[in-house]
Short mmCIF file of C-alpha atoms in Angstrom, two decimals:
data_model
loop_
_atom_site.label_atom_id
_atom_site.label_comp_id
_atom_site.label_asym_id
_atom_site.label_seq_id
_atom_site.Cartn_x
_atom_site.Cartn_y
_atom_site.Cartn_z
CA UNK K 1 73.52 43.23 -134.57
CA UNK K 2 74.28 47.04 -134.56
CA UNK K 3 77.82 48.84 -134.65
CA UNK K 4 78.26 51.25 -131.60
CA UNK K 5 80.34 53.79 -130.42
CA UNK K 6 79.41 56.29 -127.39
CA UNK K 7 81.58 56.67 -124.66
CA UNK K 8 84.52 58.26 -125.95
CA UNK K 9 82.21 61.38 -127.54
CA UNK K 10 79.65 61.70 -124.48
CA UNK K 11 82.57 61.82 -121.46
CA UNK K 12 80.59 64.12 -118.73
CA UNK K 13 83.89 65.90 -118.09
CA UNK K 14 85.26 66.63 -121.99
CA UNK K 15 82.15 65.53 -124.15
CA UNK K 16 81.99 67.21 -127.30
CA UNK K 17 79.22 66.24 -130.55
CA UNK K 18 80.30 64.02 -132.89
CA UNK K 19 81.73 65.72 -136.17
CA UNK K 20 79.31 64.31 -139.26
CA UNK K 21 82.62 62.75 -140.81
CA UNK K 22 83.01 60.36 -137.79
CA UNK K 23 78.49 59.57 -138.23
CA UNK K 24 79.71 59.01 -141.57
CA UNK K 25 81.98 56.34 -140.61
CA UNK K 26 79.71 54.95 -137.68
CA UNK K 27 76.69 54.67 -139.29
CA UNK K 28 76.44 55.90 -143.49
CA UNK K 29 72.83 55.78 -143.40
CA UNK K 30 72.34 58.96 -141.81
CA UNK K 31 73.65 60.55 -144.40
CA UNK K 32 71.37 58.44 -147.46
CA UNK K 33 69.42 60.97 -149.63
CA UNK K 34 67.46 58.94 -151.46
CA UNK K 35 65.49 55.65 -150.62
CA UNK K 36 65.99 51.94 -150.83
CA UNK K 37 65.00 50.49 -154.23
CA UNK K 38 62.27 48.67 -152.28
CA UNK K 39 60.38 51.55 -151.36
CA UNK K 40 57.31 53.10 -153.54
CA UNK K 41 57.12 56.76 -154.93
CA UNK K 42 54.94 57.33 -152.02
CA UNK K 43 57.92 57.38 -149.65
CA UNK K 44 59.55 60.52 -149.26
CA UNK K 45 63.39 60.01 -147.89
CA UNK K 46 63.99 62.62 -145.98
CA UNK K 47 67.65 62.41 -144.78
CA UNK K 48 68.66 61.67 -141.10
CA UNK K 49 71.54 64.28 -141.53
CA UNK K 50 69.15 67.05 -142.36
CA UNK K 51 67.03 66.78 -139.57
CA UNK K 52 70.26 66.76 -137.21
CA UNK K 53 71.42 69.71 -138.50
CA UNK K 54 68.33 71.63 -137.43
CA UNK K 55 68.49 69.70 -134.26
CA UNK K 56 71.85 71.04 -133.93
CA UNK K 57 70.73 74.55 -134.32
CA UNK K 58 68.39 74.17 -131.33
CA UNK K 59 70.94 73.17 -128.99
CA UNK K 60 70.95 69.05 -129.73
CA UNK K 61 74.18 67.69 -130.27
CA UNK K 62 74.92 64.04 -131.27
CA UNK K 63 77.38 62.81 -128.54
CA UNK K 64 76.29 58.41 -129.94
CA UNK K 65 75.70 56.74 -132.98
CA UNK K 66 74.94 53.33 -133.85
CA UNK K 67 73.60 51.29 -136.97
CA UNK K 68 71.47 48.13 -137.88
CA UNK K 69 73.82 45.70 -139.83
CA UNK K 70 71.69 44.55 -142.88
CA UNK K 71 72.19 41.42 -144.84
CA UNK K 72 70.22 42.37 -147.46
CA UNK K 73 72.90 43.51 -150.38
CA UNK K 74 72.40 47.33 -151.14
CA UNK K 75 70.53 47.30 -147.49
CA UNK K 76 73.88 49.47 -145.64
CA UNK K 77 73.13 52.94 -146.78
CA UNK K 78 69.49 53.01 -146.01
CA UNK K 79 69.37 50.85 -142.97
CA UNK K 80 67.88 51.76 -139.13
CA UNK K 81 70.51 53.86 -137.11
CA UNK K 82 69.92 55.65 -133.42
CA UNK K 83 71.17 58.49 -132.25
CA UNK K 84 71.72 59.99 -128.95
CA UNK K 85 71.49 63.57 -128.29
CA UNK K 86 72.13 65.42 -125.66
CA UNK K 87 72.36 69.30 -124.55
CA UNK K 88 75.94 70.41 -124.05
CA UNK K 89 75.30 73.97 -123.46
CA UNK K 90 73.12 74.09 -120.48
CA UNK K 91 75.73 74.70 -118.20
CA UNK K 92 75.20 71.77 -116.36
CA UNK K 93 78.47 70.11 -113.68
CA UNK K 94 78.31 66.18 -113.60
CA UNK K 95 79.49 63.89 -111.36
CA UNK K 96 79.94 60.29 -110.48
CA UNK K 97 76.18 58.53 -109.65
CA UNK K 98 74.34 61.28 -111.73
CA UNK K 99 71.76 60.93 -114.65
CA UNK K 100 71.31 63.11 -117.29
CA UNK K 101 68.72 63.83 -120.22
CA UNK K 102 69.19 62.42 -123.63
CA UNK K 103 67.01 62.49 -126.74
CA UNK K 104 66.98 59.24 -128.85
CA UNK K 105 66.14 60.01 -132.58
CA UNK K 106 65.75 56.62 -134.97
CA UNK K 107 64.73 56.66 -138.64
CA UNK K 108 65.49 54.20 -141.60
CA UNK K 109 65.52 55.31 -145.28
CA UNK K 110 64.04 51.71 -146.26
CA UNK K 111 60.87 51.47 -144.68
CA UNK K 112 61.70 49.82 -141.52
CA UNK K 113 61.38 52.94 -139.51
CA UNK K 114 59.47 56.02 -139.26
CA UNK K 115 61.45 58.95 -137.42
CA UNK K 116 60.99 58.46 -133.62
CA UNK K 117 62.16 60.39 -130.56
CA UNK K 118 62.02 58.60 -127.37
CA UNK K 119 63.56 59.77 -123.68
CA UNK K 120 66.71 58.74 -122.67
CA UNK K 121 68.68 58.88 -119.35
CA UNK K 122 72.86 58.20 -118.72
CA UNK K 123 74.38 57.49 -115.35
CA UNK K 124 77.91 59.25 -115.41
CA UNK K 125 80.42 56.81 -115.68
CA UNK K 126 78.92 53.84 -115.05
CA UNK K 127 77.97 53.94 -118.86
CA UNK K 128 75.05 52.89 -118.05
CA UNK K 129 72.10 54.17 -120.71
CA UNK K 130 68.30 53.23 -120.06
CA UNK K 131 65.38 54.43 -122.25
CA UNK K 132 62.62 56.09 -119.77
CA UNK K 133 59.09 54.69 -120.94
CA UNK K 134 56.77 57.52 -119.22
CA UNK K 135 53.39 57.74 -118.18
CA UNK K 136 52.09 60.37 -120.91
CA UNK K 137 54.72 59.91 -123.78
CA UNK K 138 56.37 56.82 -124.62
CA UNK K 139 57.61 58.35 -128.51
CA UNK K 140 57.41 60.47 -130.98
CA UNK K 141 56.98 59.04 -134.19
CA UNK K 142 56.98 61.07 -137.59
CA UNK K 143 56.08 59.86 -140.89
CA UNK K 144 58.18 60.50 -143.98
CA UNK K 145 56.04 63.08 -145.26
CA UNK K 146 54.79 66.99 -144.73
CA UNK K 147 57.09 69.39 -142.78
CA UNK K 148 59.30 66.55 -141.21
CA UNK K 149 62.04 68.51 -139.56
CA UNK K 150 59.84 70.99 -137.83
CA UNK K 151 57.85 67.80 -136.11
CA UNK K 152 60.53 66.27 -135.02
CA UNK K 153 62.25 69.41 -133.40
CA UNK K 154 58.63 70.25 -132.24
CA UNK K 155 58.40 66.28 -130.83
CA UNK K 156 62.01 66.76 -129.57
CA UNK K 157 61.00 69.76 -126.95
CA UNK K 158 58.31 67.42 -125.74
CA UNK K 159 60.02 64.23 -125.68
CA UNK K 160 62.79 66.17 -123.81
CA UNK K 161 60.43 67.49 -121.24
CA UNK K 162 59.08 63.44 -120.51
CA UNK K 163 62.58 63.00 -119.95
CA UNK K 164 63.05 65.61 -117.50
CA UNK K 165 60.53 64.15 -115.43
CA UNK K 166 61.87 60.96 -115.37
CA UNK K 167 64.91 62.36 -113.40
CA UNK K 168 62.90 62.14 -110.41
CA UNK K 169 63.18 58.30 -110.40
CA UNK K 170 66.50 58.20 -109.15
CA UNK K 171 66.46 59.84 -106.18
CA UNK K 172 62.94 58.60 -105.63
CA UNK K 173 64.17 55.04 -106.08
CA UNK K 174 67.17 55.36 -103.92
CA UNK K 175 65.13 55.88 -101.16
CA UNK K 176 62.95 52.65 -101.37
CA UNK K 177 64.64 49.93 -99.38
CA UNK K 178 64.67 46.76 -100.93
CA UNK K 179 64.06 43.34 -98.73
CA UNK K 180 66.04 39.82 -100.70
CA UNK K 181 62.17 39.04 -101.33
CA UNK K 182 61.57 42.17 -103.30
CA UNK K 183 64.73 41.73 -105.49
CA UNK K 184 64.21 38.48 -105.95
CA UNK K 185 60.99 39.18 -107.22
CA UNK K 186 62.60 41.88 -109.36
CA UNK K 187 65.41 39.64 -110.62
CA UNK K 188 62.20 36.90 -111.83
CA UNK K 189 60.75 39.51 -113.31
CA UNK K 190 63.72 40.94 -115.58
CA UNK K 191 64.52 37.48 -116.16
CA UNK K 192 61.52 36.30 -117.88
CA UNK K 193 61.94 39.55 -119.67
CA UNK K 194 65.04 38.93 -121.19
CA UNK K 195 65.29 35.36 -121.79
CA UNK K 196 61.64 34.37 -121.76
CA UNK K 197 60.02 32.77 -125.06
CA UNK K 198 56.61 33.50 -126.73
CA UNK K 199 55.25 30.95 -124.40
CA UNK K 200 56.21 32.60 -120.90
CA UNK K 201 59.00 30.05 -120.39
CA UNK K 202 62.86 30.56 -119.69
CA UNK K 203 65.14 27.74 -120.46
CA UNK K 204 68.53 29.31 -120.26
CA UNK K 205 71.01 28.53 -117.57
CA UNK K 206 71.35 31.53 -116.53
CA UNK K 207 69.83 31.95 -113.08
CA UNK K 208 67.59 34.72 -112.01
CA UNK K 209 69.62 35.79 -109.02
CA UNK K 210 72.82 36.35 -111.36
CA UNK K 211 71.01 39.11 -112.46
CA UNK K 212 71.40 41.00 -109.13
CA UNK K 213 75.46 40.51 -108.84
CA UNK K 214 77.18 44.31 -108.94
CA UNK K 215 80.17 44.60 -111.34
CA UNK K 216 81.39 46.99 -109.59
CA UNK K 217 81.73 47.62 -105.49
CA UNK K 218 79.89 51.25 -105.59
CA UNK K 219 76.82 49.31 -106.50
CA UNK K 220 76.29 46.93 -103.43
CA UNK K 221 73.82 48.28 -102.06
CA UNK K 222 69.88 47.27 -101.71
CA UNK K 223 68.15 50.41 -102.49
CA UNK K 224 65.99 49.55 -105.76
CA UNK K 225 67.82 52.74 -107.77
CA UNK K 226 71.01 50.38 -107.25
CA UNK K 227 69.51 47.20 -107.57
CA UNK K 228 67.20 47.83 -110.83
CA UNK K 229 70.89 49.58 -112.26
CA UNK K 230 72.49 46.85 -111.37
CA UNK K 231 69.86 44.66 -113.14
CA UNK K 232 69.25 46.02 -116.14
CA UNK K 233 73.21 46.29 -116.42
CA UNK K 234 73.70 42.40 -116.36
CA UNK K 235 70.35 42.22 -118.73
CA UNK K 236 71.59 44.49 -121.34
CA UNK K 237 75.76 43.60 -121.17
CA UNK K 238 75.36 40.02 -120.99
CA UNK K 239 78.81 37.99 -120.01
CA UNK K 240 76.68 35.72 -117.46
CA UNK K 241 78.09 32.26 -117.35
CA UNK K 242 76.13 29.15 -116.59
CA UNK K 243 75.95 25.45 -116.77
CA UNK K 244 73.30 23.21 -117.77
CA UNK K 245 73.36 19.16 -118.63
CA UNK K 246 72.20 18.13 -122.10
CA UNK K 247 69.88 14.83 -122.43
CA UNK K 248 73.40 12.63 -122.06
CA UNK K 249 73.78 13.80 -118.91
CA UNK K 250 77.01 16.04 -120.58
CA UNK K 251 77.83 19.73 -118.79
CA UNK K 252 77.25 22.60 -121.41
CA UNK K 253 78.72 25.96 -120.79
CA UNK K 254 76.86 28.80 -122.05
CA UNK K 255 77.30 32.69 -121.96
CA UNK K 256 74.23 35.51 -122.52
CA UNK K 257 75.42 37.72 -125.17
CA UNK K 258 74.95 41.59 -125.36
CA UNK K 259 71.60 42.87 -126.30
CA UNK K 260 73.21 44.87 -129.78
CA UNK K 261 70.17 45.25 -131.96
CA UNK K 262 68.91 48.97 -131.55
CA UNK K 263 64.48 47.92 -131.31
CA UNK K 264 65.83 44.77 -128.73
CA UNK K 265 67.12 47.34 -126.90
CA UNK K 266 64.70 49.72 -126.43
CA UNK K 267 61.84 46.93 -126.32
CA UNK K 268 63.96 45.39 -123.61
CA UNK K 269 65.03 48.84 -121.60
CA UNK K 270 61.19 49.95 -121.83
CA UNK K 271 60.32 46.37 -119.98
CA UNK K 272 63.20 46.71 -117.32
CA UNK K 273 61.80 50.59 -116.87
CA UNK K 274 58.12 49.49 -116.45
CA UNK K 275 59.50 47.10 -114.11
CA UNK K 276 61.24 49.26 -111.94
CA UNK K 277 58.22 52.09 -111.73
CA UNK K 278 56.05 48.98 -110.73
CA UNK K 279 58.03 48.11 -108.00
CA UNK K 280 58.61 51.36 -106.55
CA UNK K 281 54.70 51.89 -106.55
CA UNK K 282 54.33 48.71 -104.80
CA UNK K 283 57.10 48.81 -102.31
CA UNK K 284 56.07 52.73 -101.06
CA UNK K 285 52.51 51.39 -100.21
#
């Protein structure tokens, strides 16, 4: 479970970086100095807030933060927290249906995480926030030792550049034309994805094709840009509703909860992503 907060900071029309005494009440950890009790003298904290600042410097502003919940006592302070990061001087007008560049930054002060910088993308307004797994980079990943800050703001440039790229997909998508069979097939697919177990199988009652209902009229259409949004949306939100009969024969009501825990999230946007590339490949042949 993780503690979020992003829209109200990254608004496309008044967005602004977060000041460090609202991280500080979002998610403490960025701010620990030393390291969790658990670690060994080989590991060398290196403190989330003093990368950011140099971040800052360059142009990255935080405009999200979120944090790991830890049931470990002691755990809060030094526990996994994300970032998002964005560039809020380049000038750039938004509007409704467009996607921007982010940089995600995670690191944990008690050994759970090494600092790592993947690509991010946001559609405006529809608050919906993806993580772009690339062909060349997927992350960054820097240990907690040497010149830290300089790798990651080196790895941030080059994480930022993967994302870039990536901004091709939705106008490349939205031209692909997708048949029922092809989002059906896409709906299986992110199905399995997010409720499949270890062994392959799904056994929630939640129904593939629930996947592909819009929440929102702008979004019923059958391009695969639209449909794969519309997808991972329902994936990642949760609030699908469905019905299955226990061994008495007795109706059970169920609900799929929000994916909140910051690695299920990525693990689970990278998935959707792959998915999506896949298809568009396949349906341009």
């Amino acid at each position: 479970m993780t503690v979020s907060i992003y829209a109200r900071t990254a608004r496309f029309d008044t967005g602004r970086a977060l000041a460090e005494d609202e991280m500080r009440g979002i998610a403490p950890s960025i701010f620990a100095t030393s390291a969790h009790e658990s670690r060994s003298e080989r590991f060398k904290p290196i403190p989330t807030i003093e990368i950011l600042r140099g971040l800052m410097k360059e142009g990255f502003m935080p405009v999200g933060a979120r944090q790991s919940v830890s049931r470990t006592e002691g755990k809060a302070n030094f526990t996994k927290h994300l970032i998002r990061l964005r560039r809020l001087d380049d000038g750039n007008v938004y509007h409704v249906g467009d996607t921007v560049c982010e940089i995600l930054l995670k690191n944990a002060n008690d050994g759970t995480s090494a600092y790592e910088l993947l690509a991010g993308l946001f559609r405006v307004c529809c608050l919906n926030s993806l993580v772009a797994q690339t062909g060349t980079i997927d992350a960054i990943k820097v240990r907690h030792s040497g010149d830290v800050q300089g790798k990651v703001i080196e790895g941030t440039y080059r994480v930022l550049g993967e994302a870039e790229r990536t901004l091709a997909a939705p106008q490349d998508w939205s031209g692909v034309r997708m048949g029922r069979e092809a989002r059906e097939v896409l709906a299986e697919a992110a199905h399995l994805v997010r409720f499949g177990d270890a062994g392959g199988s799904a056994t929630t009652s939640i129904k593939p094709e629930q996947l592909l209902v819009p929440r929102r009229s702008e979004d019923r259409a059958e391009d695969l840009w639209t449909v794969w949004n519309v997808v991972q949306e329902n994936s990642i939100k949760g609030g699908l509703r469905g019905v299955k009969r226990d061994e008495l024969g007795r109706a059970r009501r169920s609900t799929s909860r929000p994916i909140n825990g910051i690695d299920q999230d990525i693990k689970l946007n990278k998935a959707l992503w792959l998915i999506g590339e896949r298809m568009a490949a396949l349906l341009r042949r």
